[in-house]
Amino acid sequence: APRPAAGTVLRFPAGFRWGTATAAYQIEGGATEDGRTPSIWDTFSRTPGKVRNGDTGDIAADHLHRMPEDVRLMKELGVTDYRFSVSWPRVQPTGRGPAVERGLDFYRRLVDELLGAGIRPVATLYHWDLPQELEDAGGWPERDTAHRFAEYAGLVAGALGDRVSTWTTLNEPWCGAFLGYGNGVHAPGRTSDLAALRAAHHFNLAHGGATRVLRDRLPSTAEISLTLNLHALRPLTDTDADRDAVRRIDAVANRIFLDPVFHGRLPEDLVADTAGVTDWSFVKAGDLEVTSTPIDSLGINYYSPSVVSAGSSESPSPWAGAEEHVAFTPAEGPRTAMDWPVDADGLYELLTRLRDELPGLPLLVTENGAAYDDYADPEGQVHDPERVAYLDAHLGAVHRAIEDGVDVRGYFLWSLLDNFEWAYGYSKRFGIVHVDFASQRRTPKDSARWYAEVIARGGVAVGG
Ligand code: GBH
């Protein structure tokens, strides 16, 4: 199709949800307050050599104490929705037993503040901060952790269920399983293909079990969702060998979650590919009925695509053995400060794939954004033109997908604030609001003003 003329507004459907997203460990701080005990990320970040510069989330963006100010910032942006996560060890320190009311109170106040500002809360129950005690008992490779999660979901639903209408069980179980237990780049830092595959299954089981509990405890109008970081994959060349490399990674990164959750089955090719690692006997009778408990929408987090070919790559890897058969080619073109390629077509490709494979399922882009080194001018204004260009291109891709019949209901920009970027600590900034981590001063960047304009006009303007 010809590109619309400059000035044309690519308008999004009425009721489109314009949001920002954060995660508890990345912004809250207050690591030992109100009875909160360590999560695997506290342990991992305090282990020398695991996180850049030895950074931890002990204070982070101090959101625990500055929450009203952060909600005010969002109100000024005009967002309709805010996606946050609940810290499991703040609510249920050992991962077992009753909830700590003081921990839940923070989220009660957050939800009140949001509703008062006219912003819809979207609660994620797990964004990687497993109570350390549950890891000590074996963590996600153990089945019991899935049961513990479903119980914890019930505690949070009991406290917030009357006022939070959209719920996400897990954020990116792929990262939790394969970066946490496969290549060890994330907490808890274990390196075992078997542990990673077991963790992936138990994440699916946790998701399904929690969905059943939520369905039971929440009003019938509640929306229950799951967020996946689906990998947009392209073969390096249009050959059978490279297409087979795509198939292998698609199985261990995408279909390992999509098939159990939406089709109640394991991918057959994955079971065959991983025969040297496991016979999958940790999948018990009835599990796939639990994992496929119906949900109302799917959240997609997208940053960049991957180009794969027949070959081999480094180990330990997050690919459960597939790295023996697959090479990754760095894409050409511009990169973000994470060194991730800027490629909005990958988002369009993912969204249209889901339209075709899961017809009728509403989708949310629950994360999209970019890290760049922004700079302040003498007046203290923070300029981030590359981030604006990145966001503009990706919203364009979402718009194109909607025009092509994909049911995308909302877009959550990652992230509201500069924050603790996991293994990169504070060295990478994803916020549209700059945070000075010494003074905790917030300064909206140019991208924040740009996003406010997009929301106000209900779309992106071609050519600026
Ligand atoms: C998200 O994860 C997180 O949900 C969020 O907390 C985080 O701050 C944000 O993105 C920015 O990082 O491993 O070869 O597939 C991002 C998931 C996984 C995307 C690793 C990039 C690298 C390529 N990321 N992936 S590969």
GROMACS .gro file of C-alpha atoms and ligand atoms in nm:
model
  490
    1ALA     CA    1   0.000   0.000   0.000
    2PRO     CA    2   0.126   0.353  -0.067
    3ARG     CA    3   0.254   0.534   0.239
    4PRO     CA    4  -0.001   0.790   0.362
    5ALA     CA    5   0.088   1.155   0.316
    6ALA     CA    6   0.272   1.348   0.586
    7GLY     CA    7   0.030   1.482   0.845
    8THR     CA    8  -0.213   1.192   0.808
    9VAL     CA    9  -0.304   1.046   1.145
   10LEU     CA   10  -0.294   0.669   1.175
   11ARG     CA   11  -0.589   0.654   1.412
   12PHE     CA   12  -0.643   0.361   1.648
   13PRO     CA   13  -0.988   0.215   1.720
   14ALA     CA   14  -1.209   0.386   1.979
   15GLY     CA   15  -1.146   0.237   2.320
   16PHE     CA   16  -0.789   0.140   2.235
   17ARG     CA   17  -0.594   0.099   2.557
   18TRP     CA   18  -0.291   0.328   2.582
   19GLY     CA   19  -0.066   0.221   2.864
   20THR     CA   20   0.273   0.209   3.020
   21ALA     CA   21   0.430  -0.091   3.193
   22THR     CA   22   0.667  -0.156   3.483
   23ALA     CA   23   0.765  -0.448   3.707
   24ALA     CA   24   0.793  -0.464   4.086
   25TYR     CA   25   1.159  -0.556   4.128
   26GLN     CA   26   1.267  -0.306   3.864
   27ILE     CA   27   1.112   0.001   4.028
   28GLU     CA   28   0.986  -0.053   4.383
   29GLY     CA   29   1.293  -0.073   4.605
   30GLY     CA   30   1.201  -0.126   4.971
   31ALA     CA   31   1.361  -0.468   4.947
   32THR     CA   32   1.336  -0.537   5.320
   33GLU     CA   33   1.035  -0.326   5.412
   34ASP     CA   34   0.705  -0.445   5.556
   35GLY     CA   35   0.829  -0.798   5.603
   36ARG     CA   36   0.939  -0.848   5.244
   37THR     CA   37   1.196  -1.128   5.224
   38PRO     CA   38   1.444  -1.192   4.942
   39SER     CA   39   1.333  -1.310   4.602
   40ILE     CA   40   1.565  -1.491   4.365
   41TRP     CA   41   1.649  -1.151   4.213
   42ASP     CA   42   1.769  -1.013   4.547
   43THR     CA   43   1.993  -1.316   4.589
   44PHE     CA   44   2.116  -1.307   4.231
   45SER     CA   45   2.187  -0.933   4.223
   46ARG     CA   46   2.382  -0.960   4.550
   47THR     CA   47   2.598  -1.235   4.402
   48PRO     CA   48   2.920  -1.078   4.266
   49GLY     CA   49   2.954  -1.092   3.890
   50LYS     CA   50   2.588  -1.153   3.806
   51VAL     CA   51   2.462  -0.797   3.751
   52ARG     CA   52   2.656  -0.519   3.585
   53ASN     CA   53   2.831  -0.283   3.834
   54GLY     CA   54   2.699  -0.494   4.122
   55ASP     CA   55   2.365  -0.309   4.099
   56THR     CA   56   2.067  -0.437   4.297
   57GLY     CA   57   1.699  -0.347   4.321
   58ASP     CA   58   1.731  -0.251   4.690
   59ILE     CA   59   1.621   0.105   4.615
   60ALA     CA   60   1.560   0.102   4.240
   61ALA     CA   61   1.333   0.398   4.146
   62ASP     CA   62   1.201   0.410   4.503
   63HIS     CA   63   0.851   0.367   4.364
   64LEU     CA   64   0.736   0.214   4.693
   65HIS     CA   65   0.761   0.562   4.845
   66ARG     CA   66   0.696   0.774   4.538
   67MET     CA   67   0.399   0.590   4.394
   68PRO     CA   68   0.153   0.885   4.409
   69GLU     CA   69   0.400   1.102   4.213
   70ASP     CA   70   0.441   0.827   3.954
   71VAL     CA   71   0.065   0.794   3.914
   72ARG     CA   72   0.044   1.172   3.870
   73LEU     CA   73   0.303   1.150   3.593
   74MET     CA   74   0.087   0.892   3.417
   75LYS     CA   75  -0.222   1.104   3.458
   76GLU     CA   76  -0.037   1.388   3.286
   77LEU     CA   77   0.055   1.154   3.002
   78GLY     CA   78  -0.312   1.068   2.964
   79VAL     CA   79  -0.265   0.691   2.970
   80THR     CA   80  -0.582   0.486   3.002
   81ASP     CA   81  -0.410   0.180   3.154
   82TYR     CA   82  -0.111   0.096   3.373
   83ARG     CA   83   0.049  -0.249   3.381
   84PHE     CA   84   0.237  -0.321   3.705
   85SER     CA   85   0.346  -0.639   3.876
   86VAL     CA   86   0.289  -0.760   4.229
   87SER     CA   87   0.597  -0.868   4.424
   88TRP     CA   88   0.529  -1.220   4.548
   89PRO     CA   89   0.772  -1.195   4.847
   90ARG     CA   90   0.612  -0.864   4.954
   91VAL     CA   91   0.272  -1.029   4.972
   92GLN     CA   92   0.363  -1.380   5.084
   93PRO     CA   93   0.726  -1.373   5.202
   94THR     CA   94   0.799  -1.743   5.216
   95GLY     CA   95   0.579  -1.834   4.922
   96ARG     CA   96   0.348  -2.022   5.158
   97GLY     CA   97   0.084  -1.942   5.412
   98PRO     CA   98  -0.121  -1.629   5.474
   99ALA     CA   99  -0.068  -1.293   5.307
  100VAL     CA  100   0.108  -1.006   5.480
  101GLU     CA  101  -0.151  -0.728   5.495
  102ARG     CA  102   0.110  -0.449   5.494
  103GLY     CA  103   0.246  -0.591   5.169
  104LEU     CA  104  -0.098  -0.604   5.009
  105ASP     CA  105  -0.173  -0.252   5.138
  106PHE     CA  106   0.081  -0.103   4.901
  107TYR     CA  107  -0.104  -0.251   4.604
  108ARG     CA  108  -0.442  -0.149   4.750
  109ARG     CA  109  -0.314   0.211   4.767
  110LEU     CA  110  -0.169   0.189   4.418
  111VAL     CA  111  -0.499   0.066   4.276
  112ASP     CA  112  -0.693   0.337   4.462
  113GLU     CA  113  -0.457   0.602   4.332
  114LEU     CA  114  -0.490   0.472   3.975
  115LEU     CA  115  -0.868   0.454   3.984
  116GLY     CA  116  -0.877   0.803   4.132
  117ALA     CA  117  -0.670   0.922   3.836
  118GLY     CA  118  -0.900   0.746   3.590
  119ILE     CA  119  -0.637   0.486   3.498
  120ARG     CA  120  -0.726   0.119   3.464
  121PRO     CA  121  -0.495  -0.111   3.663
  122VAL     CA  122  -0.356  -0.418   3.486
  123ALA     CA  123  -0.198  -0.650   3.743
  124THR     CA  124   0.071  -0.904   3.660
  125LEU     CA  125   0.114  -1.166   3.931
  126TYR     CA  126   0.466  -1.276   3.843
  127HIS     CA  127   0.743  -1.075   3.686
  128TRP     CA  128   1.037  -1.298   3.786
  129ASP     CA  129   1.065  -1.238   4.162
  130LEU     CA  130   1.016  -1.586   4.306
  131PRO     CA  131   1.043  -1.599   4.688
  132GLN     CA  132   1.392  -1.733   4.763
  133GLU     CA  133   1.247  -1.993   4.998
  134LEU     CA  134   1.064  -2.154   4.707
  135GLU     CA  135   1.384  -2.160   4.504
  136ASP     CA  136   1.557  -2.324   4.799
  137ALA     CA  137   1.288  -2.591   4.780
  138GLY     CA  138   1.373  -2.647   4.412
  139GLY     CA  139   1.216  -2.350   4.234
  140TRP     CA  140   1.031  -2.368   3.903
  141PRO     CA  141   1.179  -2.705   3.802
  142GLU     CA  142   0.970  -2.846   4.089
  143ARG     CA  143   0.600  -2.905   4.041
  144ASP     CA  144   0.509  -2.775   4.385
  145THR     CA  145   0.606  -2.420   4.281
  146ALA     CA  146   0.314  -2.420   4.034
  147HIS     CA  147   0.072  -2.507   4.315
  148ARG     CA  148   0.223  -2.241   4.539
  149PHE     CA  149   0.173  -1.984   4.262
  150ALA     CA  150  -0.196  -2.068   4.220
  151GLU     CA  151  -0.244  -2.022   4.594
  152TYR     CA  152  -0.064  -1.688   4.590
  153ALA     CA  153  -0.281  -1.577   4.296
  154GLY     CA  154  -0.585  -1.638   4.515
  155LEU     CA  155  -0.446  -1.417   4.793
  156VAL     CA  156  -0.391  -1.125   4.557
  157ALA     CA  157  -0.729  -1.173   4.388
  158GLY     CA  158  -0.891  -1.167   4.732
  159ALA     CA  159  -0.735  -0.828   4.806
  160LEU     CA  160  -0.766  -0.652   4.470
  161GLY     CA  161  -1.029  -0.849   4.282
  162ASP     CA  162  -1.307  -0.600   4.339
  163ARG     CA  163  -1.115  -0.318   4.169
  164VAL     CA  164  -0.868  -0.472   3.924
  165SER     CA  165  -1.044  -0.594   3.611
  166THR     CA  166  -0.745  -0.712   3.402
  167TRP     CA  167  -0.508  -0.980   3.531
  168THR     CA  168  -0.196  -1.134   3.382
  169THR     CA  169  -0.069  -1.451   3.544
  170LEU     CA  170   0.294  -1.457   3.425
  171ASN     CA  171   0.530  -1.224   3.247
  172GLU     CA  172   0.753  -1.396   2.991
  173PRO     CA  173   0.783  -1.749   3.128
  174TRP     CA  174   1.040  -1.808   2.852
  175CYS     CA  175   1.283  -1.576   3.030
  176GLY     CA  176   1.202  -1.725   3.370
  177ALA     CA  177   1.267  -2.078   3.246
  178PHE     CA  178   1.543  -2.045   2.988
  179LEU     CA  179   1.740  -1.741   3.105
  180GLY     CA  180   1.688  -1.838   3.471
  181TYR     CA  181   1.757  -2.212   3.454
  182GLY     CA  182   1.899  -2.268   3.102
  183ASN     CA  183   2.182  -2.022   3.035
  184GLY     CA  184   2.185  -1.868   3.383
  185VAL     CA  185   2.189  -1.505   3.268
  186HIS     CA  186   1.889  -1.430   3.491
  187ALA     CA  187   1.803  -1.540   3.846
  188PRO     CA  188   1.841  -1.795   3.988
  189GLY     CA  189   2.135  -1.844   3.750
  190ARG     CA  190   2.120  -2.218   3.698
  191THR     CA  191   2.247  -2.383   3.380
  192SER     CA  192   2.062  -2.703   3.300
  193ASP     CA  193   1.855  -2.784   2.991
  194LEU     CA  194   1.648  -3.030   3.190
  195ALA     CA  195   1.576  -2.778   3.465
  196ALA     CA  196   1.474  -2.520   3.203
  197LEU     CA  197   1.230  -2.756   3.029
  198ARG     CA  198   1.081  -2.863   3.360
  199ALA     CA  199   1.049  -2.497   3.460
  200ALA     CA  200   0.872  -2.416   3.132
  201HIS     CA  201   0.615  -2.688   3.195
  202HIS     CA  202   0.563  -2.580   3.554
  203PHE     CA  203   0.514  -2.222   3.439
  204ASN     CA  204   0.238  -2.343   3.208
  205LEU     CA  205   0.087  -2.540   3.493
  206ALA     CA  206   0.115  -2.240   3.726
  207HIS     CA  207  -0.056  -2.022   3.466
  208GLY     CA  208  -0.343  -2.267   3.420
  209GLY     CA  209  -0.382  -2.333   3.791
  210ALA     CA  210  -0.382  -1.961   3.872
  211THR     CA  211  -0.633  -1.896   3.592
  212ARG     CA  212  -0.873  -2.144   3.755
  213VAL     CA  213  -0.834  -1.980   4.095
  214LEU     CA  214  -0.880  -1.631   3.946
  215ARG     CA  215  -1.189  -1.738   3.752
  216ASP     CA  216  -1.331  -1.866   4.075
  217ARG     CA  217  -1.256  -1.560   4.286
  218LEU     CA  218  -1.301  -1.272   4.039
  219PRO     CA  219  -1.621  -1.119   3.902
  220SER     CA  220  -1.729  -1.280   3.574
  221THR     CA  221  -1.632  -0.964   3.384
  222ALA     CA  222  -1.262  -0.998   3.478
  223GLU     CA  223  -1.014  -1.036   3.191
  224ILE     CA  224  -0.751  -1.305   3.251
  225SER     CA  225  -0.439  -1.303   3.038
  226LEU     CA  226  -0.085  -1.432   2.997
  227THR     CA  227   0.211  -1.237   2.864
  228LEU     CA  228   0.465  -1.413   2.640
  229ASN     CA  229   0.778  -1.275   2.478
  230LEU     CA  230   0.713  -1.457   2.153
  231HIS     CA  231   1.019  -1.468   1.932
  232ALA     CA  232   0.977  -1.328   1.580
  233LEU     CA  233   1.196  -1.561   1.375
  234ARG     CA  234   1.321  -1.538   1.019
  235PRO     CA  235   1.530  -1.788   0.825
  236LEU     CA  236   1.859  -1.644   0.698
  237THR     CA  237   1.795  -1.798   0.357
  238ASP     CA  238   1.489  -1.955   0.205
  239THR     CA  239   1.625  -2.310   0.229
  240ASP     CA  240   1.491  -2.621   0.402
  241ALA     CA  241   1.791  -2.622   0.637
  242ASP     CA  242   1.735  -2.265   0.756
  243ARG     CA  243   1.359  -2.313   0.778
  244ASP     CA  244   1.427  -2.615   0.997
  245ALA     CA  245   1.643  -2.398   1.224
  246VAL     CA  246   1.344  -2.162   1.258
  247ARG     CA  247   1.119  -2.458   1.339
  248ARG     CA  248   1.350  -2.574   1.620
  249ILE     CA  249   1.367  -2.234   1.788
  250ASP     CA  250   0.996  -2.173   1.730
  251ALA     CA  251   0.928  -2.499   1.918
  252VAL     CA  252   1.148  -2.427   2.219
  253ALA     CA  253   1.074  -2.055   2.244
  254ASN     CA  254   0.714  -2.009   2.123
  255ARG     CA  255   0.514  -2.330   2.079
  256ILE     CA  256   0.641  -2.469   2.413
  257PHE     CA  257   0.395  -2.216   2.564
  258LEU     CA  258   0.139  -2.161   2.289
  259ASP     CA  259   0.059  -2.530   2.240
  260PRO     CA  260  -0.005  -2.625   2.606
  261VAL     CA  261  -0.193  -2.300   2.676
  262PHE     CA  262  -0.410  -2.275   2.365
  263HIS     CA  263  -0.425  -2.630   2.232
  264GLY     CA  264  -0.372  -2.852   2.538
  265ARG     CA  265  -0.080  -3.037   2.378
  266LEU     CA  266   0.297  -3.048   2.371
  267PRO     CA  267   0.466  -2.970   2.040
  268GLU     CA  268   0.554  -3.316   1.898
  269ASP     CA  269   0.868  -3.193   1.727
  270LEU     CA  270   0.993  -3.039   2.051
  271VAL     CA  271   0.948  -3.368   2.234
  272ALA     CA  272   1.149  -3.538   1.957
  273ASP     CA  273   1.417  -3.266   1.949
  274THR     CA  274   1.471  -3.284   2.327
  275ALA     CA  275   1.476  -3.666   2.353
  276GLY     CA  276   1.840  -3.651   2.462
  277VAL     CA  277   1.748  -3.424   2.752
  278THR     CA  278   1.420  -3.562   2.881
  279ASP     CA  279   1.132  -3.801   2.817
  280TRP     CA  280   0.892  -3.532   2.950
  281SER     CA  281   0.765  -3.768   3.221
  282PHE     CA  282   0.728  -3.461   3.446
  283VAL     CA  283   0.413  -3.386   3.243
  284LYS     CA  284   0.145  -3.574   3.439
  285ALA     CA  285  -0.199  -3.695   3.336
  286GLY     CA  286  -0.441  -3.403   3.332
  287ASP     CA  287  -0.172  -3.133   3.322
  288LEU     CA  288  -0.249  -3.023   2.969
  289GLU     CA  289  -0.615  -2.973   3.061
  290VAL     CA  290  -0.502  -2.738   3.338
  291THR     CA  291  -0.256  -2.551   3.117
  292SER     CA  292  -0.525  -2.496   2.852
  293THR     CA  293  -0.785  -2.346   3.085
  294PRO     CA  294  -0.942  -2.079   2.862
  295ILE     CA  295  -0.816  -1.722   2.896
  296ASP     CA  296  -0.951  -1.395   2.758
  297SER     CA  297  -0.655  -1.239   2.584
  298LEU     CA  298  -0.285  -1.282   2.515
  299GLY     CA  299  -0.017  -1.026   2.590
  300ILE     CA  300   0.284  -0.999   2.362
  301ASN     CA  301   0.612  -0.835   2.456
  302TYR     CA  302   0.815  -0.744   2.152
  303TYR     CA  303   1.154  -0.577   2.116
  304SER     CA  304   1.331  -0.722   1.809
  305PRO     CA  305   1.334  -1.022   1.573
  306SER     CA  306   1.596  -1.296   1.534
  307VAL     CA  307   1.753  -1.430   1.215
  308VAL     CA  308   1.842  -1.799   1.234
  309SER     CA  309   2.009  -2.055   1.013
  310ALA     CA  310   2.142  -2.411   1.019
  311GLY     CA  311   2.470  -2.415   1.214
  312SER     CA  312   2.558  -2.413   1.579
  313SER     CA  313   2.587  -2.161   1.859
  314GLU     CA  314   2.733  -2.120   2.205
  315SER     CA  315   2.645  -2.317   2.511
  316PRO     CA  316   2.514  -2.280   2.781
  317SER     CA  317   2.225  -2.150   2.578
  318PRO     CA  318   1.858  -2.084   2.638
  319TRP     CA  319   1.765  -2.325   2.359
  320ALA     CA  320   1.765  -2.663   2.539
  321GLY     CA  321   2.000  -2.834   2.294
  322ALA     CA  322   1.869  -2.669   1.977
  323GLU     CA  323   2.187  -2.457   1.974
  324GLU     CA  324   2.370  -2.760   1.836
  325HIS     CA  325   2.170  -2.715   1.516
  326VAL     CA  326   2.108  -2.342   1.498
  327ALA     CA  327   2.314  -2.027   1.438
  328PHE     CA  328   2.196  -1.672   1.505
  329THR     CA  329   2.293  -1.394   1.266
  330PRO     CA  330   2.305  -1.038   1.396
  331ALA     CA  331   2.060  -0.838   1.183
  332GLU     CA  332   2.181  -0.544   0.978
  333GLY     CA  333   2.078  -0.189   1.043
  334PRO     CA  334   2.027   0.029   1.347
  335ARG     CA  335   2.051  -0.105   1.701
  336THR     CA  336   1.933   0.017   2.040
  337ALA     CA  337   2.166   0.061   2.338
  338MET     CA  338   2.094  -0.306   2.420
  339ASP     CA  339   2.245  -0.386   2.080
  340TRP     CA  340   1.905  -0.518   1.973
  341PRO     CA  341   1.809  -0.449   1.611
  342VAL     CA  342   1.537  -0.194   1.540
  343ASP     CA  343   1.287  -0.377   1.321
  344ALA     CA  344   0.917  -0.296   1.354
  345ASP     CA  345   0.817  -0.547   1.083
  346GLY     CA  346   0.890  -0.825   1.332
  347LEU     CA  347   0.601  -0.700   1.548
  348TYR     CA  348   0.367  -0.696   1.249
  349GLU     CA  349   0.477  -1.049   1.159
  350LEU     CA  350   0.407  -1.177   1.511
  351LEU     CA  351   0.066  -1.012   1.535
  352THR     CA  352  -0.053  -1.140   1.198
  353ARG     CA  353   0.074  -1.489   1.282
  354LEU     CA  354  -0.136  -1.488   1.599
  355ARG     CA  355  -0.440  -1.361   1.403
  356ASP     CA  356  -0.405  -1.667   1.178
  357GLU     CA  357  -0.317  -1.925   1.445
  358LEU     CA  358  -0.543  -1.810   1.728
  359PRO     CA  359  -0.841  -1.652   1.552
  360GLY     CA  360  -1.079  -1.467   1.780
  361LEU     CA  361  -0.829  -1.416   2.062
  362PRO     CA  362  -0.789  -1.049   2.162
  363LEU     CA  363  -0.426  -0.940   2.181
  364LEU     CA  364  -0.247  -0.676   2.387
  365VAL     CA  365   0.103  -0.550   2.321
  366THR     CA  366   0.201  -0.561   2.689
  367GLU     CA  367   0.557  -0.436   2.631
  368ASN     CA  368   0.741  -0.252   2.358
  369GLY     CA  369   1.011   0.008   2.389
  370ALA     CA  370   1.383   0.070   2.367
  371ALA     CA  371   1.693   0.155   2.568
  372TYR     CA  372   1.894   0.453   2.448
  373ASP     CA  373   2.146   0.682   2.610
  374ASP     CA  374   1.950   1.003   2.629
  375TYR     CA  375   2.106   1.340   2.697
  376ALA     CA  376   2.002   1.647   2.893
  377ASP     CA  377   2.040   1.996   2.748
  378PRO     CA  378   2.158   2.291   2.963
  379GLU     CA  379   1.795   2.359   3.064
  380GLY     CA  380   1.765   2.003   3.191
  381GLN     CA  381   1.533   1.881   2.913
  382VAL     CA  382   1.602   1.516   2.829
  383HIS     CA  383   1.612   1.439   2.459
  384ASP     CA  384   1.565   1.089   2.319
  385PRO     CA  385   1.493   1.119   1.947
  386GLU     CA  386   1.587   0.756   1.873
  387ARG     CA  387   1.333   0.631   2.125
  388VAL     CA  388   1.063   0.845   1.965
  389ALA     CA  389   1.154   0.703   1.623
  390TYR     CA  390   1.150   0.347   1.760
  391LEU     CA  391   0.809   0.390   1.924
  392ASP     CA  392   0.664   0.567   1.623
  393ALA     CA  393   0.769   0.284   1.391
  394HIS     CA  394   0.636   0.014   1.623
  395LEU     CA  395   0.302   0.186   1.675
  396GLY     CA  396   0.287   0.211   1.296
  397ALA     CA  397   0.333  -0.167   1.280
  398VAL     CA  398   0.054  -0.220   1.533
  399HIS     CA  399  -0.172   0.009   1.332
  400ARG     CA  400  -0.094  -0.181   1.012
  401ALA     CA  401  -0.174  -0.510   1.189
  402ILE     CA  402  -0.509  -0.374   1.309
  403GLU     CA  403  -0.593  -0.262   0.955
  404ASP     CA  404  -0.513  -0.614   0.842
  405GLY     CA  405  -0.764  -0.762   1.081
  406VAL     CA  406  -0.559  -0.833   1.393
  407ASP     CA  407  -0.759  -0.774   1.711
  408VAL     CA  408  -0.507  -0.567   1.908
  409ARG     CA  409  -0.681  -0.400   2.201
  410GLY     CA  410  -0.398  -0.203   2.356
  411TYR     CA  411  -0.034  -0.100   2.369
  412PHE     CA  412   0.176  -0.073   2.686
  413LEU     CA  413   0.495   0.119   2.644
  414TRP     CA  414   0.799  -0.025   2.826
  415SER     CA  415   0.872   0.161   3.034
  416LEU     CA  416   0.724   0.446   3.234
  417LEU     CA  417   1.048   0.499   3.428
  418ASP     CA  418   1.418   0.428   3.389
  419ASN     CA  419   1.465   0.123   3.610
  420PHE     CA  420   1.672  -0.179   3.714
  421GLU     CA  421   1.731  -0.350   3.378
  422TRP     CA  422   1.798  -0.699   3.518
  423ALA     CA  423   2.150  -0.827   3.436
  424TYR     CA  424   2.236  -0.478   3.302
  425GLY     CA  425   2.149  -0.305   3.630
  426TYR     CA  426   2.104   0.072   3.591
  427SER     CA  427   2.332   0.092   3.287
  428LYS     CA  428   2.039   0.076   3.043
  429ARG     CA  429   1.751   0.322   3.039
  430PHE     CA  430   1.413   0.221   2.895
  431GLY     CA  431   1.202   0.498   3.054
  432ILE     CA  432   1.006   0.775   2.886
  433VAL     CA  433   1.058   0.945   3.222
  434HIS     CA  434   1.421   0.994   3.321
  435VAL     CA  435   1.515   0.893   3.676
  436ASP     CA  436   1.818   1.043   3.847
  437PHE     CA  437   1.902   0.749   4.073
  438ALA     CA  438   2.097   0.972   4.316
  439SER     CA  439   1.815   1.220   4.384
  440GLN     CA  440   1.523   1.005   4.255
  441ARG     CA  441   1.414   1.310   4.057
  442ARG     CA  442   1.180   1.228   3.766
  443THR     CA  443   1.208   1.422   3.439
  444PRO     CA  444   0.976   1.337   3.151
  445LYS     CA  445   1.180   1.294   2.832
  446ASP     CA  446   1.080   1.418   2.487
  447SER     CA  447   0.935   1.070   2.429
  448ALA     CA  448   0.691   1.124   2.718
  449ARG     CA  449   0.558   1.442   2.556
  450TRP     CA  450   0.543   1.264   2.223
  451TYR     CA  451   0.346   0.972   2.375
  452ALA     CA  452   0.104   1.215   2.545
  453GLU     CA  453   0.034   1.372   2.204
  454VAL     CA  454  -0.019   1.031   2.044
  455ILE     CA  455  -0.269   0.939   2.315
  456ALA     CA  456  -0.447   1.277   2.291
  457ARG     CA  457  -0.496   1.248   1.914
  458GLY     CA  458  -0.564   0.874   1.928
  459GLY     CA  459  -0.288   0.777   1.691
  460VAL     CA  460   0.049   0.848   1.535
  461ALA     CA  461   0.098   1.127   1.284
  462VAL     CA  462   0.281   1.027   0.969
  463GLY     CA  463   0.602   1.226   0.935
  464GLY     CA  464   0.620   1.340   1.298
  465GBH     C1  465   1.137  -0.771   2.893
  465GBH     O1  466   1.215  -0.881   2.865
  465GBH     C2  467   1.103  -0.773   3.038
  465GBH     O2  468   0.971  -0.818   3.060
  465GBH     C3  469   1.128  -0.644   3.109
  465GBH     O3  470   1.125  -0.665   3.246
  465GBH     C4  471   1.259  -0.586   3.061
  465GBH     O4  472   1.299  -0.474   3.134
  465GBH     C5  473   1.242  -0.549   2.917
  465GBH     O5  474   1.196  -0.656   2.842
  465GBH     C6  475   1.369  -0.495   2.851
  465GBH     O6  476   1.470  -0.591   2.854
  465GBH     O7  477   1.778  -1.412   2.430
  465GBH     O8  478   1.852  -1.444   2.205
  465GBH     O9  479   1.617  -1.423   2.251
  465GBH     C7  480   1.283  -0.880   2.742
  465GBH     C8  481   1.310  -1.018   2.689
  465GBH     C9  482   1.481  -1.161   2.623
  465GBH    C10  483   1.429  -0.974   2.487
  465GBH    C11  484   1.616  -1.171   2.560
  465GBH    C12  485   1.561  -0.986   2.417
  465GBH    C13  486   1.747  -1.123   2.371
  465GBH    C14  487   1.762  -1.211   2.254
  465GBH     N1  488   1.434  -1.026   2.620
  465GBH     N2  489   1.612  -1.119   2.425
  465GBH     S1  490   1.751  -1.384   2.287
   0.00000   0.00000   0.00000
